[in-house]
Short mmCIF file of C-alpha atoms and ligand atoms in Angstrom, two decimals:
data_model
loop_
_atom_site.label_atom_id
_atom_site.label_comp_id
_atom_site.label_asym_id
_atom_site.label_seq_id
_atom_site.Cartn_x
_atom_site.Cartn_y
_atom_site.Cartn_z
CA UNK A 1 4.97 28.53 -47.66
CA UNK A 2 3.54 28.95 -44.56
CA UNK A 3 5.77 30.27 -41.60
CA UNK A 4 7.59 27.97 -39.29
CA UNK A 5 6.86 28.05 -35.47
CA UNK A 6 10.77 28.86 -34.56
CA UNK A 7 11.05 26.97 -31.01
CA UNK A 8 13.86 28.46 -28.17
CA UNK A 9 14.55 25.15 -25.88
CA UNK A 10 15.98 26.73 -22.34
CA UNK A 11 17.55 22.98 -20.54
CA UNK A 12 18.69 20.04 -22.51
CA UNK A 13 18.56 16.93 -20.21
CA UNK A 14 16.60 13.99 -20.39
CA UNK A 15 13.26 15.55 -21.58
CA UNK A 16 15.33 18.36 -23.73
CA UNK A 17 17.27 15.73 -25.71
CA UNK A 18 14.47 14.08 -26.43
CA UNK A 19 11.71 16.72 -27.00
CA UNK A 20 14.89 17.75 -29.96
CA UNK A 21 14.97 14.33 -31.49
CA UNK A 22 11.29 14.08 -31.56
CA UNK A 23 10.60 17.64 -33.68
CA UNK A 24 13.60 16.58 -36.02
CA UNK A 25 12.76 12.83 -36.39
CA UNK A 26 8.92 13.43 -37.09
CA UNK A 27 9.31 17.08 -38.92
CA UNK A 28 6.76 15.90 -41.71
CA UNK A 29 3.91 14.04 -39.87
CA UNK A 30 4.32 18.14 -36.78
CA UNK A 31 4.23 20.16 -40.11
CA UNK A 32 1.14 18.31 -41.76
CA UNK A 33 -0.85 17.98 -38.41
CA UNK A 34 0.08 21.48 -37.32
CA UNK A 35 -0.13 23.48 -40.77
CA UNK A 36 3.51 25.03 -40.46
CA UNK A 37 6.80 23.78 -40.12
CA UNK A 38 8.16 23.07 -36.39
CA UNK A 39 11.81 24.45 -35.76
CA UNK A 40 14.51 24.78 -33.54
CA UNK A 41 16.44 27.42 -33.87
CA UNK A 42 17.94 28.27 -30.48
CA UNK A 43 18.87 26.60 -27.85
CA UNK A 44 20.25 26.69 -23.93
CA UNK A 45 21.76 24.40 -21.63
CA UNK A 46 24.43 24.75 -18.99
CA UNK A 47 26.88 22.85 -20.76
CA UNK A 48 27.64 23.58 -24.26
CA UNK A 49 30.32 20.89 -24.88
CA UNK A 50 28.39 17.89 -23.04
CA UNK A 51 27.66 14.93 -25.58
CA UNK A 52 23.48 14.35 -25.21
CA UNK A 53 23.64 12.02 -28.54
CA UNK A 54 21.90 14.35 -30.48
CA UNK A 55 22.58 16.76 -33.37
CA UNK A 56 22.32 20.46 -32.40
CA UNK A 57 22.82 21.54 -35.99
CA UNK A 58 21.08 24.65 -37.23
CA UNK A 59 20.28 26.18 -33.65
CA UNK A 60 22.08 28.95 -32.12
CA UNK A 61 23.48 28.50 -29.24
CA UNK A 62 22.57 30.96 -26.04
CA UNK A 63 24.78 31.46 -23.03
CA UNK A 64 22.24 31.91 -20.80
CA UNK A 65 18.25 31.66 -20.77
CA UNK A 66 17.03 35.09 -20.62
CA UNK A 67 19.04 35.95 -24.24
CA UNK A 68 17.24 32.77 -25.40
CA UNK A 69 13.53 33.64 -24.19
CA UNK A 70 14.11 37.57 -25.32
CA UNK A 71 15.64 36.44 -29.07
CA UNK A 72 14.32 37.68 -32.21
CA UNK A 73 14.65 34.27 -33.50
CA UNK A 74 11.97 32.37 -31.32
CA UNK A 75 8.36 32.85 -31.04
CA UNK A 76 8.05 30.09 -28.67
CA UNK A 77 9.82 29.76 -25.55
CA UNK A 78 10.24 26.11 -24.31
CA UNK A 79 11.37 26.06 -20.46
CA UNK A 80 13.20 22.40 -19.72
CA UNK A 81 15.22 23.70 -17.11
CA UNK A 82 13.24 22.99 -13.65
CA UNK A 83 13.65 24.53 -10.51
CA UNK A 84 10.65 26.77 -8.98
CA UNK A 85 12.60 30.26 -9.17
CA UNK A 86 15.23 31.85 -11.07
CA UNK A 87 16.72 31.46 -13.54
CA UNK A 88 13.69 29.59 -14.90
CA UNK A 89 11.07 32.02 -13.29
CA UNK A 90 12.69 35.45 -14.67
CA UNK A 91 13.29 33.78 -18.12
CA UNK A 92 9.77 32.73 -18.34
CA UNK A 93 8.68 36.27 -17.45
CA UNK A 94 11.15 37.88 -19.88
CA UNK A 95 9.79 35.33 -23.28
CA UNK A 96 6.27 36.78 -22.22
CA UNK A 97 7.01 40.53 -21.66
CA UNK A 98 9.19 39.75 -25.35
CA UNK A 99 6.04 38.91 -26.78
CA UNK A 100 6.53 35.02 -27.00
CA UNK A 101 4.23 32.45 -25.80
CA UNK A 102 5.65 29.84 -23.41
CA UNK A 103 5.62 26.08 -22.89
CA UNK A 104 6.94 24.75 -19.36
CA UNK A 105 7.06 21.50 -17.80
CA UNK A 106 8.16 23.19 -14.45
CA UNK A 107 5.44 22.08 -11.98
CA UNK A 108 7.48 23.54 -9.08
CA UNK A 109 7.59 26.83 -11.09
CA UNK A 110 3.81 26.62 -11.87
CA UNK A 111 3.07 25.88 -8.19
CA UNK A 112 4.86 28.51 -7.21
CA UNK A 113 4.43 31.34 -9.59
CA UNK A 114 1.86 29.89 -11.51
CA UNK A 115 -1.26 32.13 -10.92
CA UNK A 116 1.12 35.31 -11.72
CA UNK A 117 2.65 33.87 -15.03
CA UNK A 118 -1.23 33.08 -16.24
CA UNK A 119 -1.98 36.60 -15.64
CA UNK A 120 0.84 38.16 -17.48
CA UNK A 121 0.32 35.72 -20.52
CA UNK A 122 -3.02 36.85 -20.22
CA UNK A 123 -2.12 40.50 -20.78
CA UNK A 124 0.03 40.06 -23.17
CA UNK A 125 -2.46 37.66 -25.10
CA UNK A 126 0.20 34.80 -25.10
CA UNK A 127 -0.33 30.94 -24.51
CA UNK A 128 1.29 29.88 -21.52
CA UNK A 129 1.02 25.95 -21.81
CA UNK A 130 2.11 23.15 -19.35
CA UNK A 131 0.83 19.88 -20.56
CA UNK A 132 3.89 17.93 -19.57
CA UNK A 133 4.11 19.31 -15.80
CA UNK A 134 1.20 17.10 -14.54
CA UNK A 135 1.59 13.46 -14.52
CA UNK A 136 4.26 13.19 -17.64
CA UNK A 137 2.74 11.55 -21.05
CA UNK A 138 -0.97 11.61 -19.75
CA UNK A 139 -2.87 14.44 -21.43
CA UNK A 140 -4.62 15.80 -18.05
CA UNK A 141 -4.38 19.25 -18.20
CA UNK A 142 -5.97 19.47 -21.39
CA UNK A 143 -8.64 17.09 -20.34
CA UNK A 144 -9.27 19.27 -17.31
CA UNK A 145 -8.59 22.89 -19.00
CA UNK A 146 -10.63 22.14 -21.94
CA UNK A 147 -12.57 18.66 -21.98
CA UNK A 148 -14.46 18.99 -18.79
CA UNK A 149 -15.25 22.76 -19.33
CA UNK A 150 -19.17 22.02 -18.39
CA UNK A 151 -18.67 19.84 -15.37
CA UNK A 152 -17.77 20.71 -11.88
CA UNK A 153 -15.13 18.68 -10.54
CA UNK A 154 -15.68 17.07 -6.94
CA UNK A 155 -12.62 15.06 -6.63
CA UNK A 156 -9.69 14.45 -8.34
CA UNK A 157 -6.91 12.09 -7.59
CA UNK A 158 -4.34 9.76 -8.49
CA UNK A 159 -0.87 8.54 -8.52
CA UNK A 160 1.46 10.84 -9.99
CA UNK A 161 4.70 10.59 -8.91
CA UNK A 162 6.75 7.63 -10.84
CA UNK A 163 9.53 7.11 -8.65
CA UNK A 164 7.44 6.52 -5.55
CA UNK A 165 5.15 4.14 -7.58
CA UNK A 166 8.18 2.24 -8.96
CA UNK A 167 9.44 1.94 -5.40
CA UNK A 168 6.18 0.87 -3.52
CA UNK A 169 5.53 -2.14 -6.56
CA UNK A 170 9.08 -3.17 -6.09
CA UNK A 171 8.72 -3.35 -2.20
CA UNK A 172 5.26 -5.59 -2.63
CA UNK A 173 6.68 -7.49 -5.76
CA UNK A 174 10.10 -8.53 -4.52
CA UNK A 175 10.23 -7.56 -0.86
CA UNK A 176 13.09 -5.23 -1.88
CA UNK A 177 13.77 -2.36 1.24
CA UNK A 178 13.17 0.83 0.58
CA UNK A 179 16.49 2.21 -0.33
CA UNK A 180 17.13 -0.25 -2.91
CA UNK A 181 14.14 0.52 -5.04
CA UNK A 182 15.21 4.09 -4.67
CA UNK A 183 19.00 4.35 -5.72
CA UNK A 184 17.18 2.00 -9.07
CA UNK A 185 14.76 4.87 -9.90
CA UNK A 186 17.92 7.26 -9.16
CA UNK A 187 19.66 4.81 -11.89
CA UNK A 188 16.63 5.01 -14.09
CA UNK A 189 16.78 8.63 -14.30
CA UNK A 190 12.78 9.16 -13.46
CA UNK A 191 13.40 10.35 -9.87
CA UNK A 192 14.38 14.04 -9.51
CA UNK A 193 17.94 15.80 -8.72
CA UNK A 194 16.81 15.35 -5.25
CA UNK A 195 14.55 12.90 -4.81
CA UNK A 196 13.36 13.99 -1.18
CA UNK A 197 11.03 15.70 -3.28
CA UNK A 198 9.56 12.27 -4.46
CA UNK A 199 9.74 10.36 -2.04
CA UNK A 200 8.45 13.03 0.55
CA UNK A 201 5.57 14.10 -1.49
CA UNK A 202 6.54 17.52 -2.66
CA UNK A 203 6.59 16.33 -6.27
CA UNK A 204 3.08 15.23 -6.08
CA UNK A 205 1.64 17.96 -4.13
CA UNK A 206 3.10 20.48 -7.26
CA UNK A 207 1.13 18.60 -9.23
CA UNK A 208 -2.02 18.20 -7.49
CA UNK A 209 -1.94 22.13 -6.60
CA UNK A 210 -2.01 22.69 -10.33
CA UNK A 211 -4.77 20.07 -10.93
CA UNK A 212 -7.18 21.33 -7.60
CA UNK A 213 -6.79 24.76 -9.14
CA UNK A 214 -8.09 23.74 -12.56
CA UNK A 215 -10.78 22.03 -10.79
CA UNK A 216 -11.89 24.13 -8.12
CA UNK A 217 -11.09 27.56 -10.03
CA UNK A 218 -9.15 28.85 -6.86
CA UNK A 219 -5.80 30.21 -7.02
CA UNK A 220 -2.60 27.38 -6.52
CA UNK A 221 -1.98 27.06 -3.18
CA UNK A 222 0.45 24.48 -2.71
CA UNK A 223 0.89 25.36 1.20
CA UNK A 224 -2.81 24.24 1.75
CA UNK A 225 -1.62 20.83 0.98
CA UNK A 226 -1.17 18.69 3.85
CA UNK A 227 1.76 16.39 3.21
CA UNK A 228 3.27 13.04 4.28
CA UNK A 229 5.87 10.83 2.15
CA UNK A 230 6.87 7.33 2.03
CA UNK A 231 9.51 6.73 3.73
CA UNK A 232 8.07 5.47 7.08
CA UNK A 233 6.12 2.65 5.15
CA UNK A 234 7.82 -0.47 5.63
CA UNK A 235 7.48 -3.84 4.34
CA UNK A 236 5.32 -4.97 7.16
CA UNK A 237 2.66 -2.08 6.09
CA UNK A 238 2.76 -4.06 2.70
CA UNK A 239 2.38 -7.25 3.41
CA UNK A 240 -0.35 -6.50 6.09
CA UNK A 241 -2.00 -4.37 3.83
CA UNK A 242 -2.16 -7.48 1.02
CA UNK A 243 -3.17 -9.58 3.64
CA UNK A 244 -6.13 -7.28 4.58
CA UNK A 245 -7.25 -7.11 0.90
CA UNK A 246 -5.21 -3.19 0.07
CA UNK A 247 -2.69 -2.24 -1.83
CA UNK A 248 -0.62 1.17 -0.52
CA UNK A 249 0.04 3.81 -2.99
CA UNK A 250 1.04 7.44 -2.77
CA UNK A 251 -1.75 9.52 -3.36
CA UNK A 252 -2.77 13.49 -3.97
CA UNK A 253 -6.32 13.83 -3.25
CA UNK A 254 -8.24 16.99 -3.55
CA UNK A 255 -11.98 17.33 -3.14
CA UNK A 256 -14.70 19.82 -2.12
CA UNK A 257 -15.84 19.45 1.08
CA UNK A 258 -18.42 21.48 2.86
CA UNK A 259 -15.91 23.13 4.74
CA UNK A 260 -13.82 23.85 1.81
CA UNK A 261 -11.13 22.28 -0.49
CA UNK A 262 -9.57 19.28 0.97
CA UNK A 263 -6.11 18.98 -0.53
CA UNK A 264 -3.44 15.72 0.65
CA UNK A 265 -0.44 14.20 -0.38
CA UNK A 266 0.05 10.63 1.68
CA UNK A 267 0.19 7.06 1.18
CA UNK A 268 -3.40 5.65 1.17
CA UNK A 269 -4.77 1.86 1.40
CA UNK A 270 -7.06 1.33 -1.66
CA UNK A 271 -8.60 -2.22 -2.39
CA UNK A 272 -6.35 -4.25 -4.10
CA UNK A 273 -9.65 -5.02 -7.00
CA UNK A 274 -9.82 -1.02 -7.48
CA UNK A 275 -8.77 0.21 -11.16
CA UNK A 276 -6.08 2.51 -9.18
CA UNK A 277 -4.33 -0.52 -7.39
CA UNK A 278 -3.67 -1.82 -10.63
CA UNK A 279 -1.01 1.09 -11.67
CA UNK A 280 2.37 -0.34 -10.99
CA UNK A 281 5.74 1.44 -11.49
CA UNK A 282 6.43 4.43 -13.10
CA UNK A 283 3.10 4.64 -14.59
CA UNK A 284 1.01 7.16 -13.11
CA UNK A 285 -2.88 7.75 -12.94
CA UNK A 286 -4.94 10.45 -12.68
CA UNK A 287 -9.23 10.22 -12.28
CA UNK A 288 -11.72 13.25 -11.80
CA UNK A 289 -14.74 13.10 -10.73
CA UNK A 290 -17.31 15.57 -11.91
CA UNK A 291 -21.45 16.21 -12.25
CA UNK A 292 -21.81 16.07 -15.70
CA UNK A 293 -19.43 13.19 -16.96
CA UNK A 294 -18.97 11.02 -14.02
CA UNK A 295 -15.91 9.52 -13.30
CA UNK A 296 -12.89 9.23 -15.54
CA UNK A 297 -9.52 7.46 -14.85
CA UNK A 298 -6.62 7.67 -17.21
CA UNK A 299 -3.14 6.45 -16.74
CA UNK A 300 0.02 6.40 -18.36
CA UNK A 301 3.68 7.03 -18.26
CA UNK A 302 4.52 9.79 -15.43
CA UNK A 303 7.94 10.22 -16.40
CA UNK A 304 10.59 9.74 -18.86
CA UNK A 305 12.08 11.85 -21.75
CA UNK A 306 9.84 10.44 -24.53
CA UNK A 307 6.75 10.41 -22.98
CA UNK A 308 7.27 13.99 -21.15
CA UNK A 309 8.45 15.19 -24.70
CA UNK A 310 5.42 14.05 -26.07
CA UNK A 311 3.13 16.49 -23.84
CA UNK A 312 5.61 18.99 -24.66
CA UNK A 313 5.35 18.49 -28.56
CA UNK A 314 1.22 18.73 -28.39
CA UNK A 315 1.75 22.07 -26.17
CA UNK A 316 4.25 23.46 -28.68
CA UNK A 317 1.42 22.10 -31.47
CA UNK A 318 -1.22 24.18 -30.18
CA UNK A 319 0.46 27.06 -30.38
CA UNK A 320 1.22 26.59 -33.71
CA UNK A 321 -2.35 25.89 -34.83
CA UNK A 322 -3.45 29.10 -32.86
CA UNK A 323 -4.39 32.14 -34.27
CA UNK A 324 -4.27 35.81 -32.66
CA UNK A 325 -7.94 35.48 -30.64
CA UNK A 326 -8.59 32.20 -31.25
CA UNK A 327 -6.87 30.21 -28.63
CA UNK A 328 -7.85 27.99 -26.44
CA UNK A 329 -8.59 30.21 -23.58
CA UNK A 330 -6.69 31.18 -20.57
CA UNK A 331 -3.80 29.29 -19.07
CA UNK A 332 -5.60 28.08 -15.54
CA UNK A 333 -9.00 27.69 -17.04
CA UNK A 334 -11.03 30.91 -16.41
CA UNK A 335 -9.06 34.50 -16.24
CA UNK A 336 -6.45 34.10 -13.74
CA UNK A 337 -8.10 37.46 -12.10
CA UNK A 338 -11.39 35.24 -11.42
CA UNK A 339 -9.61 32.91 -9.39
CA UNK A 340 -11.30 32.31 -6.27
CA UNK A 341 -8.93 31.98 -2.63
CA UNK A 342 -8.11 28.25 -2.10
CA UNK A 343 -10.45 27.75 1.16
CA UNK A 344 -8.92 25.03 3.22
CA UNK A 345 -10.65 22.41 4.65
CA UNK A 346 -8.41 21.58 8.07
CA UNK A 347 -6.83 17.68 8.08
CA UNK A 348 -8.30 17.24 11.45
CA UNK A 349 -12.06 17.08 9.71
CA UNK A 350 -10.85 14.17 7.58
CA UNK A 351 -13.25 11.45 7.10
CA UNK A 352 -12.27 8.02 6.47
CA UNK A 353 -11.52 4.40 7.50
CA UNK A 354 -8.11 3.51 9.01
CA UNK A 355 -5.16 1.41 9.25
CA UNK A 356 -3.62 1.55 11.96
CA UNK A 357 -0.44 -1.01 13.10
CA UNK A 358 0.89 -1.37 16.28
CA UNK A 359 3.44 -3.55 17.84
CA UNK A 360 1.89 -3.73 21.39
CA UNK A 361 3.55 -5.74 24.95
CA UNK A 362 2.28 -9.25 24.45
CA UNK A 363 0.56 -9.28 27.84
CA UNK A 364 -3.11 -9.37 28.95
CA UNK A 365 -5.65 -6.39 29.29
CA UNK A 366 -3.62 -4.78 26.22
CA UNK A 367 -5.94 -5.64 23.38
CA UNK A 368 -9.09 -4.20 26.05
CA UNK A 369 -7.14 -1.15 26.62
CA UNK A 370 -6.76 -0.11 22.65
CA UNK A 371 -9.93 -0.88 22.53
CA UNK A 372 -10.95 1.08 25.38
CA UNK A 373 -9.08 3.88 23.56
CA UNK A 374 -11.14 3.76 20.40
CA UNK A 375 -14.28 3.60 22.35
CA UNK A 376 -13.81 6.92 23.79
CA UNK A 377 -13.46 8.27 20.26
CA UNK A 378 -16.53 6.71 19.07
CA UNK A 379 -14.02 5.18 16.69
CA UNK A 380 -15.43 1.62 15.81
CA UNK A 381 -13.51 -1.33 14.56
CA UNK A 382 -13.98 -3.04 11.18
CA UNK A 383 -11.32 -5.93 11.86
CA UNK A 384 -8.46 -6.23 14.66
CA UNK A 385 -6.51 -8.54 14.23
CA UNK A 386 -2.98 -9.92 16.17
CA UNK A 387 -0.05 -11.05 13.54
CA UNK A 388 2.45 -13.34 14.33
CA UNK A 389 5.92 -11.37 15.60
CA UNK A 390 8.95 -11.68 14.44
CA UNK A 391 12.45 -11.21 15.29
CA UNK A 392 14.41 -11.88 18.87
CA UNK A 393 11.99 -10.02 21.71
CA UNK A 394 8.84 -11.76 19.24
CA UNK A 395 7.94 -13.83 22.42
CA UNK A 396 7.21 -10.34 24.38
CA UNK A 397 5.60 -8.31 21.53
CA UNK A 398 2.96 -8.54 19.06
CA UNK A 399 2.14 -6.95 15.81
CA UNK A 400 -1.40 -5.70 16.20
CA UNK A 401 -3.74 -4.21 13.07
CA UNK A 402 -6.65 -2.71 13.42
CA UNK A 403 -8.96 -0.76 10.29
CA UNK A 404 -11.34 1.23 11.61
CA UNK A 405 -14.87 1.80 9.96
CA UNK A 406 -15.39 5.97 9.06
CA UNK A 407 -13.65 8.46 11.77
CA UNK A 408 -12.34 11.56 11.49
CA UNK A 409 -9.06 12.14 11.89
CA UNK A 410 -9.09 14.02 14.83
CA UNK A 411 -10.74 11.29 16.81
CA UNK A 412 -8.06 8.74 15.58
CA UNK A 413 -5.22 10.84 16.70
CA UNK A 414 -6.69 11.21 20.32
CA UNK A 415 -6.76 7.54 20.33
CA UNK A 416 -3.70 6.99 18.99
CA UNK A 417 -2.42 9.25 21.98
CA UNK A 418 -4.56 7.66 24.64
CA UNK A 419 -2.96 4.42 23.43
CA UNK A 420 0.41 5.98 23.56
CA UNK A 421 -0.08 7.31 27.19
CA UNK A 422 -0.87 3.79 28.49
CA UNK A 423 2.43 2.42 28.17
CA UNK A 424 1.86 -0.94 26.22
CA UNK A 425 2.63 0.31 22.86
CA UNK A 426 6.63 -0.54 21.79
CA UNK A 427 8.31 2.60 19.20
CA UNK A 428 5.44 4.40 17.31
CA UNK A 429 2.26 3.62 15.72
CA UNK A 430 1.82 3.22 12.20
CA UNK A 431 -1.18 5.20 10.61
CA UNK A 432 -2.17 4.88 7.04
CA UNK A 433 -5.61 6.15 5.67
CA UNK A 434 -8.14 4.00 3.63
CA UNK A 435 -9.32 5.88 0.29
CA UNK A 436 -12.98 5.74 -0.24
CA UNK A 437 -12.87 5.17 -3.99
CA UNK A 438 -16.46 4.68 -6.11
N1 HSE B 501 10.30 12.67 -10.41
C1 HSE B 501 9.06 12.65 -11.09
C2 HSE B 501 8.43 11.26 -10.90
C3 HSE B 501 9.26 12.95 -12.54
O1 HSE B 501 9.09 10.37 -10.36
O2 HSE B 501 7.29 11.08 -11.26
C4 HSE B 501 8.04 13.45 -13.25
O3 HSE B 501 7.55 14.63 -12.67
#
């Protein structure tokens, strides 16, 4: 008989318990697609006597992670555990100095640390495979890494953090406020320990600095990514948005520009017929754009045990199906040596159409003055348009939106100030940038 693939799992939670209960419920259909049998024989969690409705039977248990990833009884090490430095990063580091190939779903680790941990797996001739941190069930990294290997890449983008889809459809579907939609993803275990992280975009910008590193060949940078959350858009930015013909999603966007990679995390308007308005909850989407192919969108499940477990399982299958110098090449793409600085394009060259919503003094000359403002900028105005208030001072203010037709961002901020400065503008202005999709 062929040899089993003996598996080390380092963090049993939601996508531990049921990456477990997938390799023991389908053992037959891994072994016959993968040539050898798939097992678990150790395992690692913080809590050894915690119920997780599953059978450990058969797997030694390990105290701690870095006697699991060195152990004589693994050849793959399988990090669940999360978190972008120790213990994950030195157990990672201690599987591939032991001579074991590695499968993580730690996009905060890869973000971080990535670019290093490619190079050692490269010197040691290991796989170091991370399906599962990008987008949860969809199979983008392998679409990217290997599928697209004759294309360059000008954009890619897409929605790919679950909890702040869930809570942005919620908001539109059932005028819910924010903080309701977000203790329900807390409840529906997709957001993460702290969900700042989701809801202020530093889930998504992990994720993107993985993907605009397999696209661009340059080393992660996840400090080039400019960043802004969700939790300033209201329901007014909704409904205004739907009335204008948008939808608002939170989007990572990175794309070659002639003055380098642009990289963002933000919530964008996209029209509400476009294929990416469509994604709604926890489902997340990710399209490239490339020379050769064209455009591709594919979309998915972002989160979740089974579907992260899934990506996991066809990492831990690949491995199994290598052979000593005939994988399938190097963790980021090209040799992590060969990857070029990330060159920044600045936020300030931005190009793009605006929203922008104001609530303004109801008086007269205020409407001439903001557009007075644009002017200056050379900014000019698709639509402005004057909503109907509400609440008790609704008499003396108005809700004003404006979109703009293609600025940059520097010009929109100098007449957001100008506007500012001239006293007719009531708490702050609301800014939200139109994606130029197709
Ligand atoms: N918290 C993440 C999300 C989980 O909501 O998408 C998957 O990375």
């Amino acid at each position: 008989m062929t040899s089993p693939l003996r598996l080390g799992i380092a963090g049993i939670g939601t996508v531990g318990a049921a990456l477990i209960r997938l390799v023991q419920d389908k053992a037959s259909m891994l072994e016959e697609r993968c040539g050898r049998p798939v097992e678990i024989t150790g395992v690692n969690a913080r809590d050894k006597n915690k119920d997780r409705g599953i059978s450990l039977e058969g797997m030694t248990w390990f105290d701690d992670p870095a006697s699991l990833a060195k152990s004589d009884e693994i050849d793959v090490f399988v990090e669940l555990m999360g978190g972008e430095d120790d213990p994950a990063l030195s157990a990672v580091k201690d599987a591939l100095n032991a001579g074991k190939h590695v499968v993580t779903a730690n996009k905060a680790l890869l973000a971080k640390h990535g670019v290093e941990l490619a190079q050692l797996s490269e010197s040691k001739g290991l796989l170091l495979n991370f399906e599962a941190a990008v987008a949860g069930g969809i199979p983008v990294i392998k679409v990217m890494r290997e599928s697209l290997t004759a294309n360059s890449v000008s954009r890619v983008f897409g929605i790919m953090n679950g909890t702040c889809n869930y809570i942005l459809t919620r908001m539109e579907d059932e005028g819910l406020s924010f903080d309701a939609c977000l203790a329900d993803a807390q409840a529906l275990g997709f957001a993460e320990a702290d969900p700042t992280f989701d809801i202020e975009g530093n889930d998504t910008a992990h994720k993107l600095a993985i993907l605009a590193s397999l696209a661009f060949g340059t080393r992660i940078a996840p400090d080039a990514i400019y960043l802004e959350g969700i939790s300033k858009i209201t329901t007014d930015d909704i409904e205004a948005a739907r009335d204008l013909g948008y939808r608002i999603k939170l989007l990572g966007v990175a794309s070659r520009t002639s003055a380098g990679v642009e990289s963002r995390v933000h919530p964008a308007m996209v029209p509400l017929g476009s294929p990416i308005a469509q994604i709604a909850g926890v489902t997340n989407a990710v399209s490239i754009e490339a020379d050769t192919v064209g455009s591709l969108m594919m979309s998915g499940p972002g989160a979740g045990g089974d579907a992260t477990a899934s990506a996991v399982a066809s990492d831990i299958c690949d491995i199994a199906k290598s052979k000593p110098g005939h994988q399938h090449g190097p963790a980021l793409g090209q040799p992590a040596v060969s990857l070029v600085p990330h060159e920044r394009a600045e936020m300030r060259a931005h190009a793009g159409g605006y929203f922008i919503r104001l609530t303004v003094l109801d008086q007269p000359g205020t409407m001439a003055s903001i557009a007075t403002r644009m002017a200056e900028q050379e900014i000019s105005l698709e639509s402005i348009v004057q909503r109907r208030a509400k609440g008790e001072s609704a008499s003396e203010l108005a809700p004003i939106i404006l979109i703009t037709h293609e600025t940059t961002e520097a010009a929109i901020k100098t007449a957001l100030k100008g506007i500012e400065s001239d006293g007719r503008l009531k708490g702050e202005a609301q800014m939200i940038r139109i994606e130029k999709l197709g």
